Short mmCIF file of C-alpha atoms in Angstrom, two decimals:
data_model
loop_
_atom_site.label_atom_id
_atom_site.label_comp_id
_atom_site.label_asym_id
_atom_site.label_seq_id
_atom_site.Cartn_x
_atom_site.Cartn_y
_atom_site.Cartn_z
CA UNK A 16 89.12 -5.57 18.06
CA UNK A 17 90.34 -2.04 18.79
CA UNK A 18 94.12 -2.13 18.99
CA UNK A 19 96.15 0.32 20.99
CA UNK A 20 97.77 3.34 19.23
CA UNK A 21 98.57 5.52 22.18
CA UNK A 22 100.73 8.54 23.05
CA UNK A 23 102.52 8.51 26.18
CA UNK A 24 105.21 11.04 27.67
CA UNK A 25 108.06 9.18 29.11
CA UNK A 26 110.99 11.62 28.97
CA UNK A 27 111.53 13.35 32.29
CA UNK A 28 112.09 17.00 32.38
CA UNK A 29 109.86 20.28 31.57
CA UNK A 30 106.43 19.48 30.81
CA UNK A 31 105.38 20.13 27.18
CA UNK A 32 102.83 22.97 26.08
CA UNK A 33 99.49 21.32 26.31
CA UNK A 34 97.84 23.57 23.49
CA UNK A 35 100.63 22.77 21.24
CA UNK A 36 100.33 19.31 21.90
CA UNK A 37 96.45 19.33 21.28
CA UNK A 38 96.81 21.01 18.23
CA UNK A 39 99.09 18.51 16.64
CA UNK A 40 97.12 15.41 18.12
CA UNK A 41 93.31 16.42 17.98
CA UNK A 42 92.05 13.08 18.22
CA UNK A 43 93.51 12.14 21.51
CA UNK A 44 96.15 13.22 24.01
CA UNK A 45 96.98 12.25 27.38
CA UNK A 46 97.67 15.07 29.93
CA UNK A 47 101.47 15.73 29.60
CA UNK A 48 103.76 14.05 32.10
CA UNK A 49 101.40 11.34 33.17
CA UNK A 50 102.72 7.88 32.22
CA UNK A 51 100.32 5.25 33.81
CA UNK A 52 102.95 2.46 33.51
CA UNK A 53 105.59 4.19 35.61
CA UNK A 54 106.24 3.51 39.33
CA UNK A 55 103.03 4.31 41.56
CA UNK A 56 104.90 6.85 43.44
CA UNK A 57 106.19 8.62 40.42
CA UNK A 58 102.58 8.66 38.93
CA UNK A 59 101.26 10.09 42.10
CA UNK A 60 103.97 12.82 42.00
CA UNK A 61 103.19 13.64 38.21
CA UNK A 62 99.51 13.86 39.27
CA UNK A 63 100.15 15.94 42.20
CA UNK A 64 98.08 13.31 44.35
CA UNK A 65 98.52 11.04 47.30
CA UNK A 66 97.05 7.80 48.59
CA UNK A 67 94.66 9.98 50.57
CA UNK A 68 93.02 11.59 47.60
CA UNK A 69 92.30 15.09 46.80
CA UNK A 70 90.62 17.67 48.95
CA UNK A 71 87.23 18.97 47.76
CA UNK A 72 88.74 22.47 46.88
CA UNK A 73 91.49 20.85 44.69
CA UNK A 74 89.05 18.68 42.86
CA UNK A 75 86.97 21.71 41.97
CA UNK A 76 90.22 23.57 40.69
CA UNK A 77 91.14 20.71 38.60
CA UNK A 78 87.62 20.32 37.33
CA UNK A 79 87.88 23.72 35.82
CA UNK A 80 91.33 23.04 34.45
CA UNK A 81 90.62 19.32 32.72
CA UNK A 82 86.78 19.91 32.22
CA UNK A 83 84.05 17.51 33.18
CA UNK A 84 84.61 13.78 32.83
CA UNK A 85 82.20 13.22 29.71
CA UNK A 86 82.52 12.64 26.10
CA UNK A 87 81.97 15.65 23.99
CA UNK A 88 81.14 15.87 20.32
CA UNK A 89 83.83 17.72 18.35
CA UNK A 90 83.22 19.70 15.07
CA UNK A 91 79.44 20.43 15.79
CA UNK A 92 76.35 18.65 14.86
CA UNK A 93 76.32 16.72 11.52
CA UNK A 94 72.46 16.41 11.14
CA UNK A 95 72.11 19.68 9.26
CA UNK A 96 74.69 18.32 6.56
CA UNK A 97 73.07 15.04 6.69
CA UNK A 98 69.58 16.61 6.10
CA UNK A 99 70.86 18.93 3.11
CA UNK A 100 72.36 15.87 1.66
CA UNK A 101 68.81 14.25 1.33
CA UNK A 102 67.63 17.44 -0.87
CA UNK A 103 70.83 17.34 -2.94
CA UNK A 104 70.91 13.66 -3.93
CA UNK A 105 71.39 13.23 -7.58
CA UNK A 106 67.93 11.91 -8.20
CA UNK A 107 66.40 14.78 -5.94
CA UNK A 108 68.28 17.24 -8.03
CA UNK A 109 66.50 15.82 -11.12
CA UNK A 110 63.25 16.00 -9.30
CA UNK A 111 63.86 19.74 -8.35
CA UNK A 112 64.74 20.24 -12.08
CA UNK A 113 61.53 18.40 -13.09
CA UNK A 114 59.46 20.61 -10.58
CA UNK A 115 60.92 23.92 -11.98
CA UNK A 116 60.24 22.78 -15.59
CA UNK A 117 56.66 21.81 -14.62
CA UNK A 118 56.01 25.38 -13.09
CA UNK A 119 57.58 26.85 -16.17
CA UNK A 120 54.76 25.00 -18.34
CA UNK A 121 52.14 25.95 -16.17
CA UNK A 122 51.63 22.38 -14.40
CA UNK A 123 51.61 23.73 -10.81
CA UNK A 124 49.37 20.76 -9.32
CA UNK A 125 52.04 18.15 -10.68
CA UNK A 126 54.82 20.34 -9.70
CA UNK A 127 53.51 20.40 -6.23
CA UNK A 128 53.19 16.65 -6.13
CA UNK A 129 56.93 16.43 -7.29
CA UNK A 130 57.99 18.74 -4.57
CA UNK A 131 55.82 16.66 -2.04
CA UNK A 132 57.88 13.59 -3.04
CA UNK A 133 61.01 15.30 -2.52
CA UNK A 134 60.26 16.45 1.08
CA UNK A 135 58.52 13.24 2.06
CA UNK A 136 61.40 11.18 0.70
CA UNK A 137 64.02 13.46 2.29
CA UNK A 138 62.32 13.27 5.70
CA UNK A 139 61.87 9.62 5.66
CA UNK A 140 65.41 9.00 4.86
CA UNK A 141 66.74 11.48 7.46
CA UNK A 142 64.76 9.84 10.05
CA UNK A 143 66.08 6.22 9.04
CA UNK A 144 69.83 7.59 9.20
CA UNK A 145 69.57 10.34 11.92
CA UNK A 146 70.56 7.90 14.76
CA UNK A 147 73.89 7.64 12.92
CA UNK A 148 74.57 11.12 14.61
CA UNK A 149 74.46 9.56 18.03
CA UNK A 150 77.94 7.66 17.69
CA UNK A 151 79.51 9.81 20.62
CA UNK A 152 76.25 9.78 22.62
CA UNK A 153 76.09 6.00 22.46
CA UNK A 154 79.67 5.51 23.55
CA UNK A 155 78.78 8.20 26.34
CA UNK A 156 76.31 5.67 27.94
CA UNK A 157 79.14 3.49 28.99
CA UNK A 158 80.20 6.12 31.49
CA UNK A 159 78.25 5.63 34.70
CA UNK A 160 76.44 8.43 36.48
CA UNK A 161 78.04 8.00 39.78
CA UNK A 162 81.47 7.01 41.14
CA UNK A 163 83.20 6.36 44.61
CA UNK A 164 86.03 8.61 45.25
CA UNK A 165 88.26 9.73 47.99
CA UNK A 166 87.67 13.23 49.00
CA UNK A 167 89.02 14.98 52.08
CA UNK A 168 90.32 11.68 53.19
CA UNK A 169 87.10 9.84 53.11
CA UNK A 170 85.34 7.83 50.62
CA UNK A 171 82.29 9.63 49.11
CA UNK A 172 80.01 8.91 46.17
CA UNK A 173 79.99 11.77 43.61
CA UNK A 174 78.86 12.46 40.30
CA UNK A 175 81.17 10.69 37.59
CA UNK A 176 81.49 13.69 35.62
CA UNK A 177 83.25 15.32 38.40
CA UNK A 178 86.22 12.99 38.67
CA UNK A 179 89.40 14.57 37.84
CA UNK A 180 92.95 13.31 37.29
CA UNK A 181 94.62 12.64 40.57
CA UNK A 182 91.33 11.52 42.13
CA UNK A 183 91.59 8.26 44.52
CA UNK A 184 88.66 5.85 43.77
CA UNK A 185 87.29 2.75 44.89
CA UNK A 186 86.16 -0.06 42.44
CA UNK A 187 83.81 -2.90 43.66
CA UNK A 188 82.07 -5.96 42.07
CA UNK A 189 79.27 -4.55 39.88
CA UNK A 190 80.85 -1.04 39.37
CA UNK A 191 81.07 0.45 35.97
CA UNK A 192 84.41 2.15 35.73
CA UNK A 193 83.93 5.96 35.04
CA UNK A 194 87.87 6.99 34.13
CA UNK A 195 91.09 5.44 32.94
CA UNK A 196 92.57 4.30 36.45
CA UNK A 197 95.92 2.84 37.64
CA UNK A 198 95.41 0.30 40.44
CA UNK A 199 97.44 0.93 43.48
CA UNK A 200 95.62 -1.71 45.83
CA UNK A 201 93.91 -4.91 45.33
CA UNK A 202 92.71 -7.01 42.30
CA UNK A 203 89.61 -7.10 39.94
CA UNK A 204 88.20 -8.87 37.30
CA UNK A 205 87.13 -6.55 34.41
CA UNK A 206 84.88 -6.88 31.64
CA UNK A 207 86.98 -5.39 28.83
CA UNK A 208 84.54 -6.11 25.75
CA UNK A 209 83.64 -2.50 25.27
CA UNK A 210 87.07 -1.84 24.14
CA UNK A 211 88.78 -4.89 23.04
CA UNK A 212 85.55 -7.06 22.21
CA UNK A 213 86.73 -9.94 24.33
CA UNK A 214 83.85 -11.33 26.21
CA UNK A 215 85.90 -13.09 28.94
CA UNK A 216 86.80 -10.88 31.98
CA UNK A 217 90.43 -10.28 32.60
CA UNK A 218 92.45 -9.97 35.74
CA UNK A 219 93.73 -6.63 36.68
CA UNK A 220 95.80 -6.38 39.60
CA UNK A 221 98.04 -3.61 41.30
CA UNK A 222 100.61 -6.32 42.17
CA UNK A 223 101.19 -7.14 38.38
CA UNK A 224 103.37 -4.45 36.97
CA UNK A 225 103.75 -4.29 33.16
CA UNK A 226 106.41 -2.00 31.44
CA UNK A 227 106.52 -1.12 27.72
CA UNK A 228 103.20 -3.02 26.58
CA UNK A 229 100.43 -1.64 25.10
CA UNK A 230 98.30 0.23 27.41
CA UNK A 231 95.08 -1.89 27.00
CA UNK A 232 97.41 -4.97 28.00
CA UNK A 233 98.78 -3.36 31.01
CA UNK A 234 97.49 -5.66 33.85
CA UNK A 235 97.53 -2.60 36.58
CA UNK A 236 95.31 -0.30 34.25
CA UNK A 237 91.46 -0.12 33.88
CA UNK A 238 89.64 1.97 31.53
CA UNK A 239 86.53 3.91 31.36
CA UNK A 240 83.57 2.18 30.00
CA UNK A 241 84.51 -1.09 31.19
CA UNK A 242 82.69 -3.17 34.17
CA UNK A 243 84.17 -4.73 37.40
CA UNK A 244 82.91 -8.32 37.50
CA UNK A 245 84.55 -9.25 40.88
CA UNK A 246 87.01 -8.29 43.43
CA UNK A 247 87.83 -4.69 44.84
CA UNK A 248 90.39 -2.21 44.22
CA UNK A 249 91.70 1.32 44.89
CA UNK A 250 93.26 3.30 42.21
CA UNK A 251 94.34 6.84 41.10
CA UNK A 252 92.56 8.53 38.05
CA UNK A 253 95.09 9.30 35.37
CA UNK A 254 92.71 10.22 32.39
CA UNK A 255 89.07 11.58 32.27
CA UNK A 256 86.76 12.68 29.48
CA UNK A 257 88.02 12.67 25.74
CA UNK A 258 91.66 11.65 27.16
CA UNK A 259 90.40 8.53 27.95
CA UNK A 260 90.64 5.25 25.82
CA UNK A 261 86.98 5.56 25.21
CA UNK A 262 87.28 9.07 24.44
CA UNK A 263 89.76 8.38 21.89
CA UNK A 264 87.51 5.96 20.20
CA UNK A 265 84.70 8.49 20.22
CA UNK A 266 87.00 11.10 18.67
CA UNK A 267 88.17 8.50 15.90
CA UNK A 268 84.40 7.64 15.25
CA UNK A 269 83.67 11.30 14.32
CA UNK A 270 86.69 11.38 11.79
CA UNK A 271 85.58 8.29 9.76
CA UNK A 272 84.53 9.63 6.32
CA UNK A 273 81.57 7.68 4.68
CA UNK A 274 82.27 6.24 1.33
CA UNK A 275 79.40 5.87 -0.98
CA UNK A 276 77.96 2.54 -1.39
CA UNK A 277 77.78 0.45 -4.53
CA UNK A 278 73.83 1.44 -4.83
CA UNK A 279 74.71 5.07 -4.24
CA UNK A 280 77.50 5.08 -6.93
CA UNK A 281 74.95 3.54 -9.32
CA UNK A 282 72.07 5.66 -8.74
CA UNK A 283 74.33 8.49 -9.27
CA UNK A 284 75.38 7.31 -12.66
CA UNK A 285 71.81 6.57 -13.49
CA UNK A 286 70.96 10.04 -12.53
CA UNK A 287 73.57 11.68 -14.60
CA UNK A 288 72.60 9.38 -17.53
CA UNK A 289 69.09 10.41 -17.34
CA UNK A 290 69.78 14.10 -17.12
CA UNK A 291 72.28 14.05 -20.15
CA UNK A 292 69.72 12.13 -22.32
CA UNK A 293 66.66 14.19 -21.21
CA UNK A 294 68.69 17.70 -21.82
CA UNK A 295 69.90 16.27 -25.16
CA UNK A 296 66.51 15.13 -26.36
CA UNK A 297 64.75 18.60 -25.16
CA UNK A 298 67.40 20.58 -27.02
CA UNK A 299 67.23 18.47 -30.19
CA UNK A 300 63.43 18.88 -30.06
CA UNK A 301 63.43 22.53 -30.21
CA UNK A 302 64.81 22.84 -33.63
CA UNK A 303 63.05 20.09 -34.97
CA UNK A 304 59.63 21.23 -33.80
CA UNK A 305 60.50 24.89 -35.14
CA UNK A 306 61.75 24.07 -38.56
CA UNK A 307 60.42 20.62 -39.04
CA UNK A 308 56.75 20.99 -37.75
CA UNK A 309 56.47 24.77 -37.78
CA UNK A 310 55.77 25.51 -34.16
CA UNK A 311 56.81 28.58 -32.76
CA UNK A 312 60.10 28.91 -30.83
CA UNK A 313 58.09 29.83 -27.58
CA UNK A 314 55.74 26.66 -27.94
CA UNK A 315 58.87 24.49 -28.97
CA UNK A 316 60.68 25.59 -25.84
CA UNK A 317 57.58 24.84 -23.56
CA UNK A 318 56.82 21.51 -25.26
CA UNK A 319 60.62 20.64 -24.83
CA UNK A 320 60.26 21.63 -21.11
CA UNK A 321 57.34 19.31 -20.71
CA UNK A 322 59.19 16.61 -22.36
CA UNK A 323 62.13 16.98 -20.08
CA UNK A 324 60.08 16.79 -17.05
CA UNK A 325 58.15 13.79 -18.28
CA UNK A 326 61.47 11.93 -18.63
CA UNK A 327 62.59 12.50 -14.93
CA UNK A 328 61.52 9.26 -12.97
CA UNK A 329 59.79 10.94 -10.08
CA UNK A 330 58.83 7.61 -8.44
CA UNK A 331 62.44 6.05 -8.58
CA UNK A 332 63.95 7.66 -5.45
CA UNK A 333 60.99 6.90 -3.03
CA UNK A 334 60.71 3.28 -4.46
CA UNK A 335 64.60 2.91 -3.74
CA UNK A 336 64.15 4.50 -0.02
CA UNK A 337 60.96 2.44 0.66
CA UNK A 338 62.74 -0.85 -0.60
CA UNK A 339 65.79 -0.25 1.71
CA UNK A 340 63.55 0.76 4.62
CA UNK A 341 61.80 -2.62 4.47
CA UNK A 342 65.13 -4.31 4.41
CA UNK A 343 66.32 -2.34 7.57
CA UNK A 344 63.16 -3.34 9.36
CA UNK A 345 63.70 -7.00 8.47
CA UNK A 346 67.43 -6.82 9.75
CA UNK A 347 66.13 -5.00 12.86
CA UNK A 348 63.61 -8.05 13.51
CA UNK A 349 66.72 -10.17 13.48
CA UNK A 350 68.77 -7.93 15.96
CA UNK A 351 70.97 -6.32 13.43
CA UNK A 352 70.81 -2.24 13.75
CA UNK A 353 71.68 -0.46 10.29
CA UNK A 354 72.90 3.20 10.55
CA UNK A 355 72.57 3.97 6.91
CA UNK A 356 69.84 2.91 4.37
CA UNK A 357 72.40 2.21 1.69
CA UNK A 358 74.49 -0.11 4.12
CA UNK A 359 71.74 -2.68 3.48
CA UNK A 360 72.71 -2.98 -0.23
CA UNK A 361 76.26 -2.91 0.72
CA UNK A 362 75.82 -5.85 2.95
CA UNK A 363 74.31 -7.68 0.25
CA UNK A 364 77.24 -6.85 -1.98
CA UNK A 365 79.87 -8.30 0.49
CA UNK A 366 81.54 -11.48 -0.67
CA UNK A 367 84.01 -12.09 2.08
CA UNK A 368 84.46 -10.77 5.70
CA UNK A 369 87.84 -10.78 7.12
CA UNK A 370 88.13 -10.89 11.04
CA UNK A 371 90.34 -12.07 13.85
CA UNK A 372 87.62 -12.30 16.53
CA UNK A 373 87.49 -16.03 16.27
CA UNK A 374 86.19 -16.70 19.72
CA UNK A 375 83.90 -13.82 20.17
CA UNK A 376 81.84 -14.33 17.05
CA UNK A 377 81.66 -18.02 16.98
CA UNK A 378 81.67 -20.26 20.13
CA UNK A 379 82.35 -17.51 22.49
CA UNK A 380 85.48 -19.08 23.56
CA UNK A 381 89.03 -19.52 22.13
#
C-alpha cells in the first residue's frame, strides 16, 4: 500500500518561490498556495478560478506555465547504462580478457567465438530487462486520453494532456480521472486500487469535508489514474502531471536504486576468484617454464596467455542467462511478470514476505 507523504502549503501570505521549492523537493511538489483541503471558495481563489471554469485563452496560458498533464521521465533514459552493464558484468570482463589473450596467442577463430558469446549474451539479457525502463510509461497508461472540462462556460471534451490547475471538470460513471481534483458538487464511487491497492471502491463526495487528514484519505478529493465506478460529480483540478499523486509515484520509482541480487553477488565473487587464480597460475607458469623446462621467455608468455584463456569459463555466463530466462518464461505462464532476470533467483531465496494487504491478496475482502 502506498502511504501518503505529501507536502502542502497551509500558511497564508506571499507565495514561495517555485524554483527554489522544486530544487529542494525534486521528487514531488504541489503548486505553492494550493491546499486541496481548504474551503472550496478559498481553493478557487488560490487557483484563480471559478465554478464556471476557465476561458480557452487562460487555459492556454496556464498550459504554458504548468506544462502538459502527462508523466515525464526525469534524469534521461536508462537503457544506455543498462546495455553497458551487460558488457561490464564480472564474467563478461573475464570473457573480454580471454578474447584479448586468444588474439595475443593467435587463436583468432576462438577469440571471435568468445566475442560472439559476449554480444549474444548481452543482447539477450538486455532484451529481457529493457521493459524495466518502462516504469514511468506504465504509470502513464493510467491517465486517460480525453477528459470533460468546462471551458468558456460550457462543458467540452478535450485532450487530458491539456488539463491545467483551475480547470472545472465533469466526472461520470466509467470515466478514468485525468488529474488530482477537489470535488465541488455531487458524489461518486472511485476505484483507488492504482494508488492504495484497495480493490473495493470508496465513496468520494463534495459534502464530506475532511481537514488535517492524509490527502489520499480525504473524501472530497479524487486522484489521477483512478476510475469512477458510479455517480456524477463536478470538481476543480488542483494538480496535474508530475505534481499529482501518480506523478509522485512515478518520480519515486525512478529514484529506486537496485541492489544486487544474491546470485549477482555470488557470480561476482566467483568471477574474481577465477580471475585471481588464473592470473596467479599464469604468472607462476612463466618462471617455471623458463627456468625449469628451458622454454624461451616469449614462448613461456604465449603459453601462459593460452593457459589463462583456457581457464576462463566462456559458457558460464550464457548458461546462467538461459537458465534464468527459462524461469522467467515459466513465471510469465502463471501470470507473474519479472523485470530483472536476477530477480528470479532472489524470489527463490525469499523466506518471509511481510505485507499489510490482508484483504487484497487473500480473499479480496477484509
